[in-house]
Coordinates of C-alpha atoms and ligand atoms in Angstrom, one line a residue:
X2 CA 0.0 0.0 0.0
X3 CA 1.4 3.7 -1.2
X4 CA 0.6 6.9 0.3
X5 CA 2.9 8.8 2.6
X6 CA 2.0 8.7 5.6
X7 CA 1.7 12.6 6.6
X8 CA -1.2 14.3 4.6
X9 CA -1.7 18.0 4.4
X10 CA -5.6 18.6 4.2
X11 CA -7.5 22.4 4.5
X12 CA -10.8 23.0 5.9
X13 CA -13.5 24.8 4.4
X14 CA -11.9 28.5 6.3
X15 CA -8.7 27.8 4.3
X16 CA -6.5 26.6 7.4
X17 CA -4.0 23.8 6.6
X18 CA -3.5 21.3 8.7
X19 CA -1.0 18.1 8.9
X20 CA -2.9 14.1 9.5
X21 CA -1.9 11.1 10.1
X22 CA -2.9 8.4 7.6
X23 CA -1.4 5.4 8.8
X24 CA -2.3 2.8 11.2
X25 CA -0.6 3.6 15.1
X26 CA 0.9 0.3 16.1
X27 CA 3.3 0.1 18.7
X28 CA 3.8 3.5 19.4
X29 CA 4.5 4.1 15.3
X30 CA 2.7 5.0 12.3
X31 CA 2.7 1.8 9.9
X32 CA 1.6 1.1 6.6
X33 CA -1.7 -0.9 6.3
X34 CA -2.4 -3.7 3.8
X35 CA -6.3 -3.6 3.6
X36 CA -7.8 -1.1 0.8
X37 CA -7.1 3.1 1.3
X38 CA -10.7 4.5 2.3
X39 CA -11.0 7.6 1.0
X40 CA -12.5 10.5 3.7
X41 CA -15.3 12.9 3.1
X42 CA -15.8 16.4 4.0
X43 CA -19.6 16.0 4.7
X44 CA -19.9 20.5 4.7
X45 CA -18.4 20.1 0.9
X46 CA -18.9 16.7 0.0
X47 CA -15.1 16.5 -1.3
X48 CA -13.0 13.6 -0.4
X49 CA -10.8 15.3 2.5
X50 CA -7.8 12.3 2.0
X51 CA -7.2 8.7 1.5
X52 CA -6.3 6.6 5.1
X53 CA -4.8 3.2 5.6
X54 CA -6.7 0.3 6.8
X55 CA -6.0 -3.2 8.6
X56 CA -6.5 -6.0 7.1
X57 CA -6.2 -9.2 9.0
X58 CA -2.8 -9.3 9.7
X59 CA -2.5 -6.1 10.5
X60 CA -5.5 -6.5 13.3
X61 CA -2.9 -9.3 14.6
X62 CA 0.0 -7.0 14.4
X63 CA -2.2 -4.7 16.8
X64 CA -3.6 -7.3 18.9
X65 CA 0.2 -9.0 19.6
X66 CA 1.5 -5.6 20.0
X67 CA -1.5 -5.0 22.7
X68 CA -0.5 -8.3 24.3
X69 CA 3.1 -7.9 24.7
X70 CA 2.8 -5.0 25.9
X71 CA 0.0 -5.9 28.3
X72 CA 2.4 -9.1 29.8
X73 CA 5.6 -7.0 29.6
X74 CA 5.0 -3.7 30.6
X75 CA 1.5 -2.2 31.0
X76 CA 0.3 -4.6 34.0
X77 CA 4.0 -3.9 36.2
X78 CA 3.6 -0.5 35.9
X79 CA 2.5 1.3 39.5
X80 CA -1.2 2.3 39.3
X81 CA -0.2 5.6 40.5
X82 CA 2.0 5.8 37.0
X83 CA -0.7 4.8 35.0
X84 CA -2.7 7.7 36.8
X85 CA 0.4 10.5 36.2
X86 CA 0.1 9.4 32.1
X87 CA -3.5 10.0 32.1
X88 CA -2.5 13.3 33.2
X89 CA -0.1 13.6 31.0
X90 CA -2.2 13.1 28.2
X91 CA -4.8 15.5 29.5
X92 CA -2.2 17.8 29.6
X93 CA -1.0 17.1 25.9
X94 CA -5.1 17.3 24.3
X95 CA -5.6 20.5 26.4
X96 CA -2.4 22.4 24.6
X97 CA -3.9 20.8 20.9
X98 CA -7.2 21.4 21.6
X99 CA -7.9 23.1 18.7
X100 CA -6.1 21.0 16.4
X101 CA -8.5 17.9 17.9
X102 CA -11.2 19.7 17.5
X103 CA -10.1 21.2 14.0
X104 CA -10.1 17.7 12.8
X105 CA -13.2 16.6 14.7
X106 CA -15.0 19.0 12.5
X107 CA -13.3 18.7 9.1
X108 CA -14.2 14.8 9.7
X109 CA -17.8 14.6 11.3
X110 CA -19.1 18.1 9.9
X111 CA -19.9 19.2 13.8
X112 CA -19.3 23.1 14.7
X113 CA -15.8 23.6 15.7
X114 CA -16.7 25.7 18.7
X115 CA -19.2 22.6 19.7
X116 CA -16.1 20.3 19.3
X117 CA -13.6 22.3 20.7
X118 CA -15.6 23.4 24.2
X119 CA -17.5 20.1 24.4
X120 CA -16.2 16.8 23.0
X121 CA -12.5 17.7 23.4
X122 CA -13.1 19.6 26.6
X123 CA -15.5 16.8 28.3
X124 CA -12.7 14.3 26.5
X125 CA -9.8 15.8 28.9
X126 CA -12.1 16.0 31.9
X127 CA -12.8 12.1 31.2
X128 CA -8.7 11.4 31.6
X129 CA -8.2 13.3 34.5
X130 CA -11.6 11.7 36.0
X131 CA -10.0 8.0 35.7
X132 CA -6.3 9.2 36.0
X133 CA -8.1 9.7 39.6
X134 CA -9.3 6.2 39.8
X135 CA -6.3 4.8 38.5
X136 CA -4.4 4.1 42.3
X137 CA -7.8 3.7 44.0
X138 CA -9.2 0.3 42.3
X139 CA -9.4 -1.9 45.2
X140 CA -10.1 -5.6 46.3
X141 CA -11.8 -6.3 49.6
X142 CA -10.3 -8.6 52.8
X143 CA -13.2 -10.7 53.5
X144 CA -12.9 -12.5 57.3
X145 CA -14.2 -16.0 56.6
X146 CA -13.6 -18.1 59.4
X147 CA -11.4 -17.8 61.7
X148 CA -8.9 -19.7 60.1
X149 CA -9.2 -18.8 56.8
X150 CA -9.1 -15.4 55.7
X151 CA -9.9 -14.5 51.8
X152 CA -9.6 -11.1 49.7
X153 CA -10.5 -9.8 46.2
X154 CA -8.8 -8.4 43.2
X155 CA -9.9 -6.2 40.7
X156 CA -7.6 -7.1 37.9
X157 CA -7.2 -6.1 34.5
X158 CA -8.9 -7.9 31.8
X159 CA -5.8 -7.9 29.4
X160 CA -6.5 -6.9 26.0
X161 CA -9.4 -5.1 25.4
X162 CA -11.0 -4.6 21.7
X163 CA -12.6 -1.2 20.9
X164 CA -14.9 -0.1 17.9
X165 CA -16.3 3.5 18.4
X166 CA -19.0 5.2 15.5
X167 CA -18.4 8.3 13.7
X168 CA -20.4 11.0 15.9
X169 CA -18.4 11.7 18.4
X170 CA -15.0 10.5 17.2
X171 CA -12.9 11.5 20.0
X172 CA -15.2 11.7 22.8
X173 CA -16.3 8.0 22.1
X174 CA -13.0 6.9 21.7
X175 CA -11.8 8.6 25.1
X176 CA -15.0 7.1 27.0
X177 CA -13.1 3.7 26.4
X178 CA -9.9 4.5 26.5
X179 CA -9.7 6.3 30.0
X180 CA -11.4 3.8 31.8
X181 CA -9.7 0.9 30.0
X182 CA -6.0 2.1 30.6
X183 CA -6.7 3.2 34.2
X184 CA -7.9 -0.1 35.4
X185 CA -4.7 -1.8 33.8
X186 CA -6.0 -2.9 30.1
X187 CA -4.2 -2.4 26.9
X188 CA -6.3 -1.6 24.3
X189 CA -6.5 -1.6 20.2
X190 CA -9.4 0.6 19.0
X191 CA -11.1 0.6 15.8
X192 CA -12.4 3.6 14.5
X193 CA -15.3 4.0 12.4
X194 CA -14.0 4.3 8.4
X195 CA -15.8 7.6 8.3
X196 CA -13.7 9.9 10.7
X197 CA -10.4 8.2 11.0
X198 CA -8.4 11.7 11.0
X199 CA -9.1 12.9 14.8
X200 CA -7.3 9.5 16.6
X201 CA -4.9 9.9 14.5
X202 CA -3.7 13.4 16.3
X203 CA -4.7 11.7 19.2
X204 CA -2.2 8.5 18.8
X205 CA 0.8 11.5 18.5
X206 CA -0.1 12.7 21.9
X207 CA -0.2 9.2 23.6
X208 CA 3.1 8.3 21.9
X209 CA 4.6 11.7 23.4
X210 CA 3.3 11.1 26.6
X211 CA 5.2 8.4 27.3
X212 CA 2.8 5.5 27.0
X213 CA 4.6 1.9 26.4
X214 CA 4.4 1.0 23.1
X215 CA 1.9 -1.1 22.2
X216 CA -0.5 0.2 25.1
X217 CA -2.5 2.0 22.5
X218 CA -2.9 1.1 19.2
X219 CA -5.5 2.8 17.0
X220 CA -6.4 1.1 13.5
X221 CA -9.5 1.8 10.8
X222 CA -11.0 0.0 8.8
X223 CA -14.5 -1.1 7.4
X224 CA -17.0 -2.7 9.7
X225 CA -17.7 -5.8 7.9
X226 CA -13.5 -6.5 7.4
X227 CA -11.5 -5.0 10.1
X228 CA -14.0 -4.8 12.8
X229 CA -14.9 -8.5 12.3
X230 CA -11.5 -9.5 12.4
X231 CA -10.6 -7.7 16.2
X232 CA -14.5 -8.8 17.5
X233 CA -13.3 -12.3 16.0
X234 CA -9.7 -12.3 17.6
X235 CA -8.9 -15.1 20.4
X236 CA -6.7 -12.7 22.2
X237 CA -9.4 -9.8 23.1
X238 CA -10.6 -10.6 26.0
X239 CA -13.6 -7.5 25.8
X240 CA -15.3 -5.9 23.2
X241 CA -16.4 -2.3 23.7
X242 CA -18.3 -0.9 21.3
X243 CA -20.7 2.1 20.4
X244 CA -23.0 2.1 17.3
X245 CA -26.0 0.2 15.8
X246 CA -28.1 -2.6 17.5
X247 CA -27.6 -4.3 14.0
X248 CA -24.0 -4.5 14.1
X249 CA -24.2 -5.5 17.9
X250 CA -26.2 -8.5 17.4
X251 CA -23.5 -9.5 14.7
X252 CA -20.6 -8.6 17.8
X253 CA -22.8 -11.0 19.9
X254 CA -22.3 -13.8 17.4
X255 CA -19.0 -12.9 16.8
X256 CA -18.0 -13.1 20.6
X257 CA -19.7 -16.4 20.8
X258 CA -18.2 -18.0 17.7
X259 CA -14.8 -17.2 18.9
X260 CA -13.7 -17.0 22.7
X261 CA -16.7 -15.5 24.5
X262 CA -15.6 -12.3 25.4
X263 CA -17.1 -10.4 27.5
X264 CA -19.0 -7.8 25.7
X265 CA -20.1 -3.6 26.7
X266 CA -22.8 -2.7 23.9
X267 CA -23.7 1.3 23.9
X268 CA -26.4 1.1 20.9
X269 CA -29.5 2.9 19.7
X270 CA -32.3 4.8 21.1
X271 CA -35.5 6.5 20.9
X272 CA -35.8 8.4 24.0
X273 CA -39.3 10.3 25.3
X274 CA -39.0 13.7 26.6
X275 CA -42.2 14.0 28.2
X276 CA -43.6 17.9 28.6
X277 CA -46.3 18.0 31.3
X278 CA -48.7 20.4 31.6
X279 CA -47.5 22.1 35.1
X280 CA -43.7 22.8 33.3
X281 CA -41.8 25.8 32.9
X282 CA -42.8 25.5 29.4
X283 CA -40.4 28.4 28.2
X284 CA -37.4 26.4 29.6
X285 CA -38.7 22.6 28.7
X286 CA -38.7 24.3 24.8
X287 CA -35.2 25.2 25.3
X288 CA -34.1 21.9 26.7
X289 CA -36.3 19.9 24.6
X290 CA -35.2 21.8 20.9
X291 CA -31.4 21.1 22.1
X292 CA -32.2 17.0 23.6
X293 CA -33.1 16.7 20.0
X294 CA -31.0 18.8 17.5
X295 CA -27.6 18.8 19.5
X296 CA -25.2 17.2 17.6
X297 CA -27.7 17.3 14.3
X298 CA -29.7 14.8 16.0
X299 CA -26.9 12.0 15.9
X300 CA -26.7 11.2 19.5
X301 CA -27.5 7.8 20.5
X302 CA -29.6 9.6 23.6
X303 CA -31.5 12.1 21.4
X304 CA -34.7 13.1 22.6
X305 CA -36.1 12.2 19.2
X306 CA -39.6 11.7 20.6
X307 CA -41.5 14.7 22.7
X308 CA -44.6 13.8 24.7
X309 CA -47.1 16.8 25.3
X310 CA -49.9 17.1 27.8
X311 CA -52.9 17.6 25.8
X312 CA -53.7 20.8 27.8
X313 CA -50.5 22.8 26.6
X314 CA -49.8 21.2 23.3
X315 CA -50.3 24.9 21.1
X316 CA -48.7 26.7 24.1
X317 CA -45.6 24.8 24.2
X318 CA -45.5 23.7 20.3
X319 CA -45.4 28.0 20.3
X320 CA -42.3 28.0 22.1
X321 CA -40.1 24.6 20.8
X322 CA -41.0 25.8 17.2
X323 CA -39.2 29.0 18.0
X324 CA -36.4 27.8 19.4
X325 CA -35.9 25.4 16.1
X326 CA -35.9 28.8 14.0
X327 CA -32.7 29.9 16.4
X328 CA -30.6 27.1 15.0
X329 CA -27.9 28.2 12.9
X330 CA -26.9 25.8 10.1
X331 CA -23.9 26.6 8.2
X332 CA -20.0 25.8 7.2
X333 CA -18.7 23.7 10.9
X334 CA -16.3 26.6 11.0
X335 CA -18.7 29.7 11.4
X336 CA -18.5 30.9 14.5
X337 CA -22.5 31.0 15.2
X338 CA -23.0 27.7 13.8
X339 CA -24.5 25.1 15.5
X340 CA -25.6 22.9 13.4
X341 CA -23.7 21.3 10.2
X342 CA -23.8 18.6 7.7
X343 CA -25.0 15.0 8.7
X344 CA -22.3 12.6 8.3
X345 CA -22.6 10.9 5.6
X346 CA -24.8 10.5 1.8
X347 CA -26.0 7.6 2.7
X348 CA -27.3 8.5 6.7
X349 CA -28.4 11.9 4.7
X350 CA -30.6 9.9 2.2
X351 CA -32.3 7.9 5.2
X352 CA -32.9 10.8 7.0
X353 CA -35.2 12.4 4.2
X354 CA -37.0 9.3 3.3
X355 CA -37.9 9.1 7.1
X356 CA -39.3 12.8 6.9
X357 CA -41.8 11.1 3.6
X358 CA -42.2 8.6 5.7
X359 CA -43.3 10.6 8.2
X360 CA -45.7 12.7 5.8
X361 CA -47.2 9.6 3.9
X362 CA -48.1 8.0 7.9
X363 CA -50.2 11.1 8.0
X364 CA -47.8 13.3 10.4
X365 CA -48.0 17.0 10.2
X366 CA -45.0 18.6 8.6
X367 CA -45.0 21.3 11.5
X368 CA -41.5 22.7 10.5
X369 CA -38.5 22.0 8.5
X370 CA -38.6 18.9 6.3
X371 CA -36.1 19.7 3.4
X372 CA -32.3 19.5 2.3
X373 CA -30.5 23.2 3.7
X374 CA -28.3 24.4 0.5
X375 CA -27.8 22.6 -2.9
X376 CA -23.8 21.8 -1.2
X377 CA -22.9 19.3 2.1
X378 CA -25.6 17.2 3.5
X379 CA -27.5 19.1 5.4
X380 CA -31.2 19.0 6.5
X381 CA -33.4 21.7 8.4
X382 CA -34.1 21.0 11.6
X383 CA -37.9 18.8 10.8
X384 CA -40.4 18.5 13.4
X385 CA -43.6 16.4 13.4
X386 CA -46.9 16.7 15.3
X387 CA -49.8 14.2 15.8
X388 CA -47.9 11.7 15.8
X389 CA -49.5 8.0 16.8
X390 CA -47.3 5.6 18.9
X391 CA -47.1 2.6 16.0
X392 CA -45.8 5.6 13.5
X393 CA -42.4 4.1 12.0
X394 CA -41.2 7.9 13.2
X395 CA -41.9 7.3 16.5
X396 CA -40.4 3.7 16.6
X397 CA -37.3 3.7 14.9
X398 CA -34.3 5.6 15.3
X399 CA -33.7 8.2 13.0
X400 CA -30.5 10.0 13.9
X401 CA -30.9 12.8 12.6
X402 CA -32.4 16.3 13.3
X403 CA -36.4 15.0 13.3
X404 CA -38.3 15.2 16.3
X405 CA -41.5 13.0 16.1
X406 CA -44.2 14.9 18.5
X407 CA -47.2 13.4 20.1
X408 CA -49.6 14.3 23.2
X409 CA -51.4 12.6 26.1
X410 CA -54.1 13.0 28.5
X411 CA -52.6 11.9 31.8
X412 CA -49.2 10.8 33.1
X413 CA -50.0 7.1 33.4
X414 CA -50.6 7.2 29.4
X415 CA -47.0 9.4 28.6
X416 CA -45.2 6.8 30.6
X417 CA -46.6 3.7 28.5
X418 CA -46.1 5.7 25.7
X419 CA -42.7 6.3 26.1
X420 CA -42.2 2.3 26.9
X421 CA -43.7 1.3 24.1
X422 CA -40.0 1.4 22.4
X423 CA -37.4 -1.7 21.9
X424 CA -34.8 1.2 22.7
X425 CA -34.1 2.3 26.3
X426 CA -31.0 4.7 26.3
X427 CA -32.5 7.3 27.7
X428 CA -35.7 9.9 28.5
X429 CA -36.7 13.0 30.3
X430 CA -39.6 14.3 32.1
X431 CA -40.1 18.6 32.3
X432 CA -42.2 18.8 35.4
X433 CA -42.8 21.6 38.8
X434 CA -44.5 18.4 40.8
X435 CA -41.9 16.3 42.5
X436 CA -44.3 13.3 43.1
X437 CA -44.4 13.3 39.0
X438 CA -40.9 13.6 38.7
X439 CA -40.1 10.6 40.7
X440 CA -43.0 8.4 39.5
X441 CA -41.6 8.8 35.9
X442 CA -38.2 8.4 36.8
X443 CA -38.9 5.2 38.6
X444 CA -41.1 4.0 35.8
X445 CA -39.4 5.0 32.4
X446 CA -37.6 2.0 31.1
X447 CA -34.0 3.6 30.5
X448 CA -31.0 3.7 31.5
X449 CA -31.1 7.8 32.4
X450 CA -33.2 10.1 32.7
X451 CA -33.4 13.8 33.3
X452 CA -35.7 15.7 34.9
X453 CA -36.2 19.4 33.6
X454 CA -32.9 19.3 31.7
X455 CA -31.8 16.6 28.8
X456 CA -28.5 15.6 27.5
X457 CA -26.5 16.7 30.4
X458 CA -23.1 14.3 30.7
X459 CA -20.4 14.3 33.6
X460 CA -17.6 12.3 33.8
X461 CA -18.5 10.5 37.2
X462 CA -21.8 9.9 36.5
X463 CA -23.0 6.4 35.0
X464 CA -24.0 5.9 30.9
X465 CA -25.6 3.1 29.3
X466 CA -29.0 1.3 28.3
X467 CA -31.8 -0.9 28.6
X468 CA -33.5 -3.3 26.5
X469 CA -31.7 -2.8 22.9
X470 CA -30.0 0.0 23.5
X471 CA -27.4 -2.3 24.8
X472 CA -25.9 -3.0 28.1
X473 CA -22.3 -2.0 30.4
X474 CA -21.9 0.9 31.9
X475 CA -19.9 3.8 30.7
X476 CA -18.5 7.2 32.4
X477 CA -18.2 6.8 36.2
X478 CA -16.7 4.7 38.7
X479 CA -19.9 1.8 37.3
X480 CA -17.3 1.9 34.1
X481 CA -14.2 0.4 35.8
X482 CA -16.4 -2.9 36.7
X483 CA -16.6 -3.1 32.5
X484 CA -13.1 -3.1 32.2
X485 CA -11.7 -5.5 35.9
X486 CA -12.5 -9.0 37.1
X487 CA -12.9 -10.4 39.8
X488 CA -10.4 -12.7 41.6
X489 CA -10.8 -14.6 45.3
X490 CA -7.8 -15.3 47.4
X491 CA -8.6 -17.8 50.2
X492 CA -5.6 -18.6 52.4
X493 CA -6.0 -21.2 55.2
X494 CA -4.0 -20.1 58.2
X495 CA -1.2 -22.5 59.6
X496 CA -0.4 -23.7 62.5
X497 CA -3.8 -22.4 65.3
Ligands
NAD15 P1 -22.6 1.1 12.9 O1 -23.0 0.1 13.8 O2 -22.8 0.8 11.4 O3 -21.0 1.3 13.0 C1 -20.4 1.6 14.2 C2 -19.0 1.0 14.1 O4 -19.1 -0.4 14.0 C3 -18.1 1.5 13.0 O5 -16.8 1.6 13.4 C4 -18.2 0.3 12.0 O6 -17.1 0.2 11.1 C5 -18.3 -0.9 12.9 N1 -18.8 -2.1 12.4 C6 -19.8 -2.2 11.4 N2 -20.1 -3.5 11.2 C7 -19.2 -4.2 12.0 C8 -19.0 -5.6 12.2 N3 -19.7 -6.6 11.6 N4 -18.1 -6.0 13.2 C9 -17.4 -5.1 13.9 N5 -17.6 -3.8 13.7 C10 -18.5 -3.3 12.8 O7 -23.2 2.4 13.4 P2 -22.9 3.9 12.9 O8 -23.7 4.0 11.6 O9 -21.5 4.2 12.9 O10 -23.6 4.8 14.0 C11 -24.9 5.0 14.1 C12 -25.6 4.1 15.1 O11 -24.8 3.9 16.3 C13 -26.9 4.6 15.6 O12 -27.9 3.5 15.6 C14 -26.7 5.1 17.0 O13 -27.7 5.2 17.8 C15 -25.6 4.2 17.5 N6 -24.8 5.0 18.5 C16 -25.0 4.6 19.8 C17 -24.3 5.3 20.7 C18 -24.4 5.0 22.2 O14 -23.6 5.5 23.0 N7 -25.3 4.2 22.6 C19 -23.4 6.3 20.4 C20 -23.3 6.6 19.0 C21 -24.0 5.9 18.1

């Protein structure tokens, strides 16, 4: 495979910057010897440049690498070091911020203010969060009898396989790695074949912090190739991966047909935000417009369903409508803009045959509905009204910026509403009554849920779903029980 491995590429403002194109193995850049898979610019639609990717061998090269490094070096290596090269690494993203988030939006199409002061930012925060943890995962001493006494050890898992999605390419990567390398893992990471430029940065900085080499390895490739190969590979102990229930149920098999890894699956959703009629309706719009068209509606948690007491359905359609005229669409690097192209031709074409979808189940077009621009693939932001539960727009996820909106009479009938899902990421519930509050917290089937707020993240707190949307536990200390097992010590004590 030719191709050098440092590309220069510009953005759509005309700054130049240097990538990476190679696979990061061992602490280098290497060639790899699956096809080149050329990037696009999703604001332009021009192919940004050509990356490597693994083929089967070179998924081996990784995973060895991972492994030697995991025996040698990584697991010796004081827990309080492993914590100080966390911080090192926080250190290193914080002083190339911009370049991260430079690439982040030349990649995904995301606003470069957004990626800069929230997935890079929140990314940093996430290493010095487990850097934290890294000299405080304990075992137990468990008294038995009283000649036996017995402890635990939460030990590494070994080698752990990654494969992150496109929509939050260095956030989702960081989610994994943080926790991974704190509790003692090494780790080889797929990303997805659609924003392979921002690891790349990424593997420079680990590489200059000092990292052993082959502690981090980050590799691309297609889905169906080089993402089969590492969730088929006998030395991965654990797949973690973000993206579609489809591809998880093929992970599943995979896992099961090879050595039975264990398996963390962050997939899809549908979540509710439910509006009821005693809300600060002014601030549920706010919250409700941004649970939906953050990120151009590409988050797995999106609030892409809105549930309206009947009473103060026109008052509060008023206000959410208003605050979908507020969103600025335009080039990622405009300083107002918020929201940019979708990802991809393909994920742009499904998203407009689910807004004729929406129209031919008899939905009201209520705003929105069409292509932004005749250049990048960008859609207004569409929302629907009278909505009915079995609508394919109110089952299935769309991931993108269309909001399906229906109403209901009386609490009981929002929460079976919002059940009435395969998905259970996530929901939220915009109410001044407590009692309300905490009944549909308790009773919503997900695995968060906020109450008068939506899409609000922190590092310690716990992130994962129910039903199909998957199941493990990321962010917070629940995430360093994904990446340790278990181990009893019993020791019978001589001579009593
Ligand atoms: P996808 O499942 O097609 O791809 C995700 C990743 O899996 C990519 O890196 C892809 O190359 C890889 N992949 C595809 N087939 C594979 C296979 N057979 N074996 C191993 N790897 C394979 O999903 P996507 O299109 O990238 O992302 C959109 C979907 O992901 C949506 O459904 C969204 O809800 C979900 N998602 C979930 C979360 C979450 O945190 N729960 C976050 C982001 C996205």
């Amino acid at each position: 495979m030719s191709q050098q491995d440092i590309q220069t590429v510009r953005t759509s403002h005309g700054k130049e910057v240097k990538v990476h194109t190679h696979l990061f193995i061992n602490n280098e850049f290497v060639p790899g010897h699956g096809p080149l898979i050329e990037t696009i610019n999703p604001a332009t639609e021009e192919v940004i440049c050509a990356v490597h990717s693994a083929d089967e061998s070179d998924v081996d090269t990784a995973v060895q690498a991972a492994k030697l490094c995991y025996r040698s070096t990584y697991r010796k290596l004081a827990p309080s070091e492993k914590g100080r090269l966390l911080n090192k690494l926080a250190d290193l993203m914080e002083r190339d911020k911009d370049e991260i988030a430079t690439l982040d939006a030349l990649d995904n199409g995301k606003a470069f203010t957004i990626a800069r002061d929230v997935d890079v930012t929140d990314s940093i925060s996430c290493f010095r969060y487990y850097a934290g943890w890294a000299d405080k995962i304990h075992g137990k001493t468990i008294d038995t009898t009283f000649d036996k006494m017995c402890y635990t050890r939460h030990e590494p898992l070994g080698v752990v396989g990654a494969v992150i999605p496109w929509n939050y390419p260095t956030m989702m990567a960081v989610w994994k790695f943080a926790p991974a390398l704190a509790a003692g893992n090494t780790i080889v990471m797929k990303t997805s074949e659609l924003t392979p430029l921002p690891l790349y940065k990424f593997a420079e900085l680990v590489k200059e912090a000092g990292f052993p080499a082959g502690a981090v390895n980050i590799i691309t490739g297609y889905g169906h190739t080089t993402g089969a190969f590492l969730t088929g590979h006998h030395d991965i102990s654990k797949m973690a991966f973000t993206g579609s229930t489809l591809t998880a149920r093929k992970i599943m098999e995979s896992s099961a047909q090879s050595n039975i890894k264990k398996l963390q699956l962050e997939l899809g959703g549908k979540s509710a935000q439910i509006v009821c009629a005693d809300a600060d309706l002014a601030s549920a719009a706010v919250w409700a417009s941004g649970g939906i068209f953050n990120n151009h509606g590409q988050s797995c948690n999106a609030g892409s369903r809105i549930l309206v007491q009947e009473d103060v359905f026109d008052q509060f359609m008023a206000l959410f409508i208003a605050e979908a005229k507020k969103i600025v669409i335009g080039d990622p690097f405009a300083e107002d803009t918020f929201q940019g192209p979708q990802i991809s031709k393909g994920q742009f074409e499904k998203i407009l045959n689910y807004i004729k979808i929406g129209q031919e189940e008899g939905a009201v077009l209520a705003y929105g509905g069409k292509r932004w621009g005749d250049k990048g693939y960008y859609i207004e932001p569409t929302v629907f009204t009278h909505c009915k539960n079995n609508f394919r727009i109110m089952q299935e996820e769309i991931f993108g910026p269309v909001v399906a909106i229906s109403t209901f009479k009386t609490v009981e009938e929002a929460i079976e509403m919002a059940n009435d899902s395969i998905y259970g990421l996530a929901g939220g519930v915009y109410t001044k009554d407590l009692d309300t509050a905490v009944t549909v917290s308790n009773e919503l089937q997900a695995g968060t849920v906020w109450v008068n707020c939506f899409d609000v993240f922190d590092q310690s707190t716990p992130f994962g779903g129910y039903k199909q949307s998957g199941f493990g536990k990321e962010l917070g200390k629940y995430a360093l029980h994904e990446y340790t097992q278990v181990k009893v010590v019993k020791i019978q004590r001589q001579g009593l």
